[in-house]
Coordinates of N, CA and C in Angstrom, one line a residue:
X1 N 0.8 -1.2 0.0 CA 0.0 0.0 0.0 C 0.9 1.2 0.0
X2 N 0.7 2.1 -0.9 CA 1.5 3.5 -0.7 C 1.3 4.2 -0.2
X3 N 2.2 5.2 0.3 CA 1.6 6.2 1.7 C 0.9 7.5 1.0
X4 N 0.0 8.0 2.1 CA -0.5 9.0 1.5 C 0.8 10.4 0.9
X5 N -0.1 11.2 0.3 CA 0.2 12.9 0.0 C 0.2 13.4 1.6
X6 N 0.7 14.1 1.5 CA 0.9 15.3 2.4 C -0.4 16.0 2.0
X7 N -1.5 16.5 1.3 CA -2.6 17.0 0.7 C -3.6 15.4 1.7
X8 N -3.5 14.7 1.4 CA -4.8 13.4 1.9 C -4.5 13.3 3.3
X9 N -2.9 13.2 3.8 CA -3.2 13.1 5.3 C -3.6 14.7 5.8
X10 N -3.4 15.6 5.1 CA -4.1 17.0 5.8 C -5.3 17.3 5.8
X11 N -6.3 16.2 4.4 CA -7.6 16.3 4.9 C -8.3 15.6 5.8
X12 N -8.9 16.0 6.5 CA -9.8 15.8 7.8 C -10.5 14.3 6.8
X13 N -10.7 13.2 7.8 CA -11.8 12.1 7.4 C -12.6 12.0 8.2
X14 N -13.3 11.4 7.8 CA -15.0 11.3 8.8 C -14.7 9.7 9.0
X15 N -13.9 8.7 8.7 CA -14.0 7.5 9.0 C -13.0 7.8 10.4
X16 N -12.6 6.0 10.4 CA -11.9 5.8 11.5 C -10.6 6.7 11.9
X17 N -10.5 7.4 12.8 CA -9.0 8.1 13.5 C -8.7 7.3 14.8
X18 N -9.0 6.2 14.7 CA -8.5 5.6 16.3 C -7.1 5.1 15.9
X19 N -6.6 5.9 17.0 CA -5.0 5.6 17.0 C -4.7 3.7 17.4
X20 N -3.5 3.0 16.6 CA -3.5 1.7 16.9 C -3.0 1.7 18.4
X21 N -4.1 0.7 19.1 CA -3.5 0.7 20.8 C -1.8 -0.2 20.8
X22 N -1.2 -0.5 21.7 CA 0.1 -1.0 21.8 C -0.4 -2.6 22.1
X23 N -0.1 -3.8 21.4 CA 0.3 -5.0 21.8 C 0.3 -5.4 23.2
X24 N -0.9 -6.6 23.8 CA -1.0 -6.7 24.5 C 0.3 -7.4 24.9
X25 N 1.0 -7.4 26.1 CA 2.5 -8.3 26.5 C 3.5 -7.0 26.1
X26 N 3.5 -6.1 25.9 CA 4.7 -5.1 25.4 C 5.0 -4.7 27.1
X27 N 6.3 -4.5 27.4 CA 6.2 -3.6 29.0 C 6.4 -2.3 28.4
X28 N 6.1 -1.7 29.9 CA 5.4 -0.4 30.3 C 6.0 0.7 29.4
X29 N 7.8 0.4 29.3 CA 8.1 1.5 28.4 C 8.2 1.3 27.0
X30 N 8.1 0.3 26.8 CA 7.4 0.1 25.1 C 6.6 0.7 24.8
X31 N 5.5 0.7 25.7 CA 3.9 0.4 25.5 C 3.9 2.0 25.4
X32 N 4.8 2.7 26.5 CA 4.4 4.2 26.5 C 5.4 4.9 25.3
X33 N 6.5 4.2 24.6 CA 6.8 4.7 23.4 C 5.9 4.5 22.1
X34 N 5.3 3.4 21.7 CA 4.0 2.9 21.2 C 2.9 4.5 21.1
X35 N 2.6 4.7 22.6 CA 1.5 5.8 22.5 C 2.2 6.7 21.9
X36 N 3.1 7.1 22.3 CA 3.9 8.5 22.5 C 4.2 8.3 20.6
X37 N 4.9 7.6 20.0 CA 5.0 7.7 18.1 C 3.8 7.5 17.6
X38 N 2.3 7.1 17.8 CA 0.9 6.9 17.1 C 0.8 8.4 17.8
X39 N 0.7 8.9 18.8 CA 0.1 10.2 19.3 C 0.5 11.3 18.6
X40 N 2.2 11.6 17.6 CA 2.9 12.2 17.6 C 2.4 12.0 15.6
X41 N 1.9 11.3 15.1 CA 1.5 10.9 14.1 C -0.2 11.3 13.7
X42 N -0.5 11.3 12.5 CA -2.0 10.8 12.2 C -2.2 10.0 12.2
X43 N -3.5 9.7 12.6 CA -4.3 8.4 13.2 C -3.9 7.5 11.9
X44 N -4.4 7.3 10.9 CA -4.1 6.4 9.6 C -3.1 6.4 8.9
X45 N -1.8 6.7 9.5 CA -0.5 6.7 9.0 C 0.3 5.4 9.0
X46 N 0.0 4.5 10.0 CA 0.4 3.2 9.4 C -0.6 2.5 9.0
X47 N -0.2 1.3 8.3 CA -1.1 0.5 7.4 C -0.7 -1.0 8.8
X48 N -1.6 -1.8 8.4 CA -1.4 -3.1 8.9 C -0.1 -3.6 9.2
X49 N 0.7 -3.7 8.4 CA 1.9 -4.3 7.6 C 2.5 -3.5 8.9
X50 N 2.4 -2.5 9.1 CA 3.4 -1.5 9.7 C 3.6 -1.5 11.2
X51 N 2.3 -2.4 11.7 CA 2.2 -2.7 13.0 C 3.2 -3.6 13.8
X52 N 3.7 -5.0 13.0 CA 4.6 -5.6 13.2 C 6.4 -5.2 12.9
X53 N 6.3 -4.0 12.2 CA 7.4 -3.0 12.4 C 7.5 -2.3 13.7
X54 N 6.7 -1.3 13.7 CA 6.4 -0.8 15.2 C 6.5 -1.6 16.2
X55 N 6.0 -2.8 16.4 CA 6.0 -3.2 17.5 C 8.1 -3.8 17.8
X56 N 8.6 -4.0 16.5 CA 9.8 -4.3 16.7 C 10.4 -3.2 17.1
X57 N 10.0 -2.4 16.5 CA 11.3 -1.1 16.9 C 10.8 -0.5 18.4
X58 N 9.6 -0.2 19.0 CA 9.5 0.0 20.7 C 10.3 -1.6 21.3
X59 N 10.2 -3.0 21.0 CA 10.7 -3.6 21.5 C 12.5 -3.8 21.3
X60 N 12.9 -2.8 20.4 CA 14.4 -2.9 19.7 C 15.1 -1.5 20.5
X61 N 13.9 -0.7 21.2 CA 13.9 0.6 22.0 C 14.1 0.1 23.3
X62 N 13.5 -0.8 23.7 CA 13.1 -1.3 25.3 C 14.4 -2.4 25.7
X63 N 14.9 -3.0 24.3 CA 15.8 -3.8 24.6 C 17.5 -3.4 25.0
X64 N 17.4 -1.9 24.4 CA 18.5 -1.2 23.6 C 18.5 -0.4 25.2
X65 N 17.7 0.0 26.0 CA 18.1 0.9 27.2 C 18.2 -0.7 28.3
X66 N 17.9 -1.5 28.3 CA 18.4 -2.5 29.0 C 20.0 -3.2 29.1
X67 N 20.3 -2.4 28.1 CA 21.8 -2.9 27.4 C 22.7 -1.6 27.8
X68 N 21.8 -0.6 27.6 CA 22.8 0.5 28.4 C 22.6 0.8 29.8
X69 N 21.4 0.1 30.3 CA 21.7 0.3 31.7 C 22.7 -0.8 32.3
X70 N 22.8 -1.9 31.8 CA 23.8 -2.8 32.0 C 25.5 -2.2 32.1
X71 N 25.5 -1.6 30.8 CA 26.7 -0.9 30.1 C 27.4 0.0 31.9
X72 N 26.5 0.7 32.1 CA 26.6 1.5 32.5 C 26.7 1.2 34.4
X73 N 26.0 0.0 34.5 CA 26.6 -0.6 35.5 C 27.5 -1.4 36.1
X74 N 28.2 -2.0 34.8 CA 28.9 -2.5 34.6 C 30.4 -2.0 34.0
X75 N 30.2 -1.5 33.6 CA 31.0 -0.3 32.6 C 31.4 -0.8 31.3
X76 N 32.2 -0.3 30.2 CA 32.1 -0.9 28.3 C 33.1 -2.3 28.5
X77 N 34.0 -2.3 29.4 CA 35.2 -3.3 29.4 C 34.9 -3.7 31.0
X78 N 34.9 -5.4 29.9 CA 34.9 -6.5 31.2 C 36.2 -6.6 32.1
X79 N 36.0 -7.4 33.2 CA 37.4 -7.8 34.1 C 38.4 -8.1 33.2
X80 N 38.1 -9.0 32.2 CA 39.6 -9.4 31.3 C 39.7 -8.8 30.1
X81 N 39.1 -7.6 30.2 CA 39.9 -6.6 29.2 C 39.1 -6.4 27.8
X82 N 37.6 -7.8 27.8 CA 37.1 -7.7 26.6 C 35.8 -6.8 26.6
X83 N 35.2 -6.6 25.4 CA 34.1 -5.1 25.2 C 33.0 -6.3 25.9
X84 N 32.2 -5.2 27.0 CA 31.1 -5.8 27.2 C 30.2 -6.3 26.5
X85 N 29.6 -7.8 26.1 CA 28.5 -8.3 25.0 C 27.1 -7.2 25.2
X86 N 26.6 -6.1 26.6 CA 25.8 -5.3 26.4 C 26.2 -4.4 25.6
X87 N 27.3 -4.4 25.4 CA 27.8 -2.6 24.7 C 27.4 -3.1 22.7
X88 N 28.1 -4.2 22.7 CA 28.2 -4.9 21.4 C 26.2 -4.9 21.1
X89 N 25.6 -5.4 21.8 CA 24.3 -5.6 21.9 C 23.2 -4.6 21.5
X90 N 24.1 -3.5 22.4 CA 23.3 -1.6 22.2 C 23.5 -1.1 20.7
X91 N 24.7 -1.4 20.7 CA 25.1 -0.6 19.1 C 24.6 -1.8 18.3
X92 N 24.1 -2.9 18.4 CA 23.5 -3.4 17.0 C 21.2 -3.3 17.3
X93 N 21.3 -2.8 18.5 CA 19.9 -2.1 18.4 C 19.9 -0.8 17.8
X94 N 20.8 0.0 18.2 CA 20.4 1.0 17.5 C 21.0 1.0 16.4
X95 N 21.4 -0.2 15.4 CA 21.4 -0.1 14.3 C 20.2 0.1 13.5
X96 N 19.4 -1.3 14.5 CA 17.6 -1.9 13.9 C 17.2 -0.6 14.2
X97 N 17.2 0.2 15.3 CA 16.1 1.6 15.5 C 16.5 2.2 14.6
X98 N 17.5 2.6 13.6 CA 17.5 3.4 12.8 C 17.3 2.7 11.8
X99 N 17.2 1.5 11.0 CA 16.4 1.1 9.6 C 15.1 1.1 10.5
X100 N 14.7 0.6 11.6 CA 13.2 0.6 11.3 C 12.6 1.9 11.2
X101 N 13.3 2.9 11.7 CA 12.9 4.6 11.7 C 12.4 4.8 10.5
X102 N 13.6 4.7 9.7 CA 13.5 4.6 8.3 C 12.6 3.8 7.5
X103 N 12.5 2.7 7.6 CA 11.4 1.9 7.2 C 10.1 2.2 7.7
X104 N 9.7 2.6 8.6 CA 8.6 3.3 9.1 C 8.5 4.8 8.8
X105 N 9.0 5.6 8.2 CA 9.3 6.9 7.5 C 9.1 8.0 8.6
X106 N 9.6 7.5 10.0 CA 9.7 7.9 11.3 C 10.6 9.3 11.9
X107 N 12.0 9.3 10.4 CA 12.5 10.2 11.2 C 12.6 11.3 9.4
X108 N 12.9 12.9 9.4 CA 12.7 13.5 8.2 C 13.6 12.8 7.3
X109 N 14.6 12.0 7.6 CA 15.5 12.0 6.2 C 15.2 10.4 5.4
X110 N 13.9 10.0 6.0 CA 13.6 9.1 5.1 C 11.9 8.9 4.5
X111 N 12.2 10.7 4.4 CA 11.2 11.2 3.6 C 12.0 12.6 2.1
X112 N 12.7 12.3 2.5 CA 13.6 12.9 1.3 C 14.6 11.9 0.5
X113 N 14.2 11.9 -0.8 CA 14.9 11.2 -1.9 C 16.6 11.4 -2.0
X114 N 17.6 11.0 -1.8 CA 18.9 11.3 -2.0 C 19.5 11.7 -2.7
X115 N 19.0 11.6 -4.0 CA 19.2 12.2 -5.5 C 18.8 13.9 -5.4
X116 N 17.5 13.8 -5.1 CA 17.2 15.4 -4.8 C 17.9 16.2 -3.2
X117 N 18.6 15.2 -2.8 CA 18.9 15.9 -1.7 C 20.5 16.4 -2.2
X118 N 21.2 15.5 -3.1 CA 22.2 15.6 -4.0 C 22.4 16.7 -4.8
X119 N 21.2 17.1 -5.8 CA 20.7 18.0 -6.7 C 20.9 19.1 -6.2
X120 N 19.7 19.2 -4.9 CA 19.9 20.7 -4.0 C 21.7 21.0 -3.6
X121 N 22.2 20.3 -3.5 CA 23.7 20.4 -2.9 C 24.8 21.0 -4.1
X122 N 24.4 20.5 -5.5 CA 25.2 20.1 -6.2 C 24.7 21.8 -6.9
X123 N 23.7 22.4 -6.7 CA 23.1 23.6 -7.4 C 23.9 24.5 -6.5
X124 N 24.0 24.5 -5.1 CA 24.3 25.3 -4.0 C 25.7 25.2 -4.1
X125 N 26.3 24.7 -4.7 CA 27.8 24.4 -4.5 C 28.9 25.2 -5.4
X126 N 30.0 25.6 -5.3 CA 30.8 26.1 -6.1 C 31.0 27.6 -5.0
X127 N 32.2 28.2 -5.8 CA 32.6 29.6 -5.6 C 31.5 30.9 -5.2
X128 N 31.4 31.4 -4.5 CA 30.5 32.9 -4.2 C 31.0 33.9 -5.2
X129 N 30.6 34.5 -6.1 CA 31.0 35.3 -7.0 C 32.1 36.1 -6.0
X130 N 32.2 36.6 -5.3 CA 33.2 37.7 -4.5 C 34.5 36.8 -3.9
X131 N 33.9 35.4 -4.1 CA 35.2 34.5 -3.5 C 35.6 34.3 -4.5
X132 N 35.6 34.5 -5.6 CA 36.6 33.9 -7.2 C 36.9 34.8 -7.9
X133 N 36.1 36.4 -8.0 CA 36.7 37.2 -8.4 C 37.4 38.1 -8.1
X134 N 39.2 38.4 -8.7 CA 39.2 39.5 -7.2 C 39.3 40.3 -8.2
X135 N 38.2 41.2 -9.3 CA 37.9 42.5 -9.3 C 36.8 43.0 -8.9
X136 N 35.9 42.0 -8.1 CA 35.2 42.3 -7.6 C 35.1 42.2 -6.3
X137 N 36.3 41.8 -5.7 CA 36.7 42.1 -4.0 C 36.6 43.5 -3.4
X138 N 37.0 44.5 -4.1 CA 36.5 45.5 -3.6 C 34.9 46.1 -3.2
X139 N 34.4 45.4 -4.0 CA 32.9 45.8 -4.1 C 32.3 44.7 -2.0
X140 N 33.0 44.1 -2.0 CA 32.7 43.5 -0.5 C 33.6 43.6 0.3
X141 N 33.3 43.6 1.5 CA 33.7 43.8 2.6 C 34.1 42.7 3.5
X142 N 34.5 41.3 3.0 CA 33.9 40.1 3.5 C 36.2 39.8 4.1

């Protein structure tokens, strides 16, 4: 299913806007990251499909501060000198929290095409007329 226009989710619907509730069995801080990204959204912004994403990334959220509270009570380096398996653990959750971000079109930069983000860069780029001419260094003050 494709996602809406920016024009269709801005118009108001008269059908369903019930936000999806959180998975029964999720704990408490899942459950309240769950509310807190559908709240922070329109109600019909994800599709079905999208539910079983969500629920991985609050549980890839829930799993990823359990790993740093470890980290952190334990500290990055074990007794014999090797990286704690929580530290190794954290940085490959928040690998998944940033594709599923992304794959859920959760954070702005994966709602901009990279070609056009290239394009705009590639227009903006080069010499400032005052920085490459110097008969016209006088004319600025820079």
């Amino acid at each position: 299913m494709a996602r809406k226009s920016a024009a269709a989710l801005a118009t108001p619907s008269i059908f369903s806007t019930k936000r999806p509730p959180p998975p029964d069995g999720l704990p408490p801080g899942a459950a309240a990251l769950w509310v807190s990204i559908c709240a922070g959204l329109d109600a019909n912004y994800f599709s079905t499909g999208d539910m079983v994403l969500l629920e991985a990334l609050v549980m890839a959220d829930h799993q990823k501060r359990l790993c740093d509270a470890m980290v952190l009570r334990d500290g990055p380096i074990t007794g014999d000198g090797a990286i704690n398996p929580a530290a190794k653990l954290s940085n490959q959750y928040a690998a998944t929290l940033a594709a599923l971000s992304g794959k859920l079109r959760l954070c702005k930069s994966a709602t901009t095409r990279p070609e056009s983000a290239g394009l705009r860069k590639a227009l903006h780029s080069g010499p400032k007329p005052w920085e490459s001419s110097p008969e016209m260094a006088e004319y600025f003050n820079d």
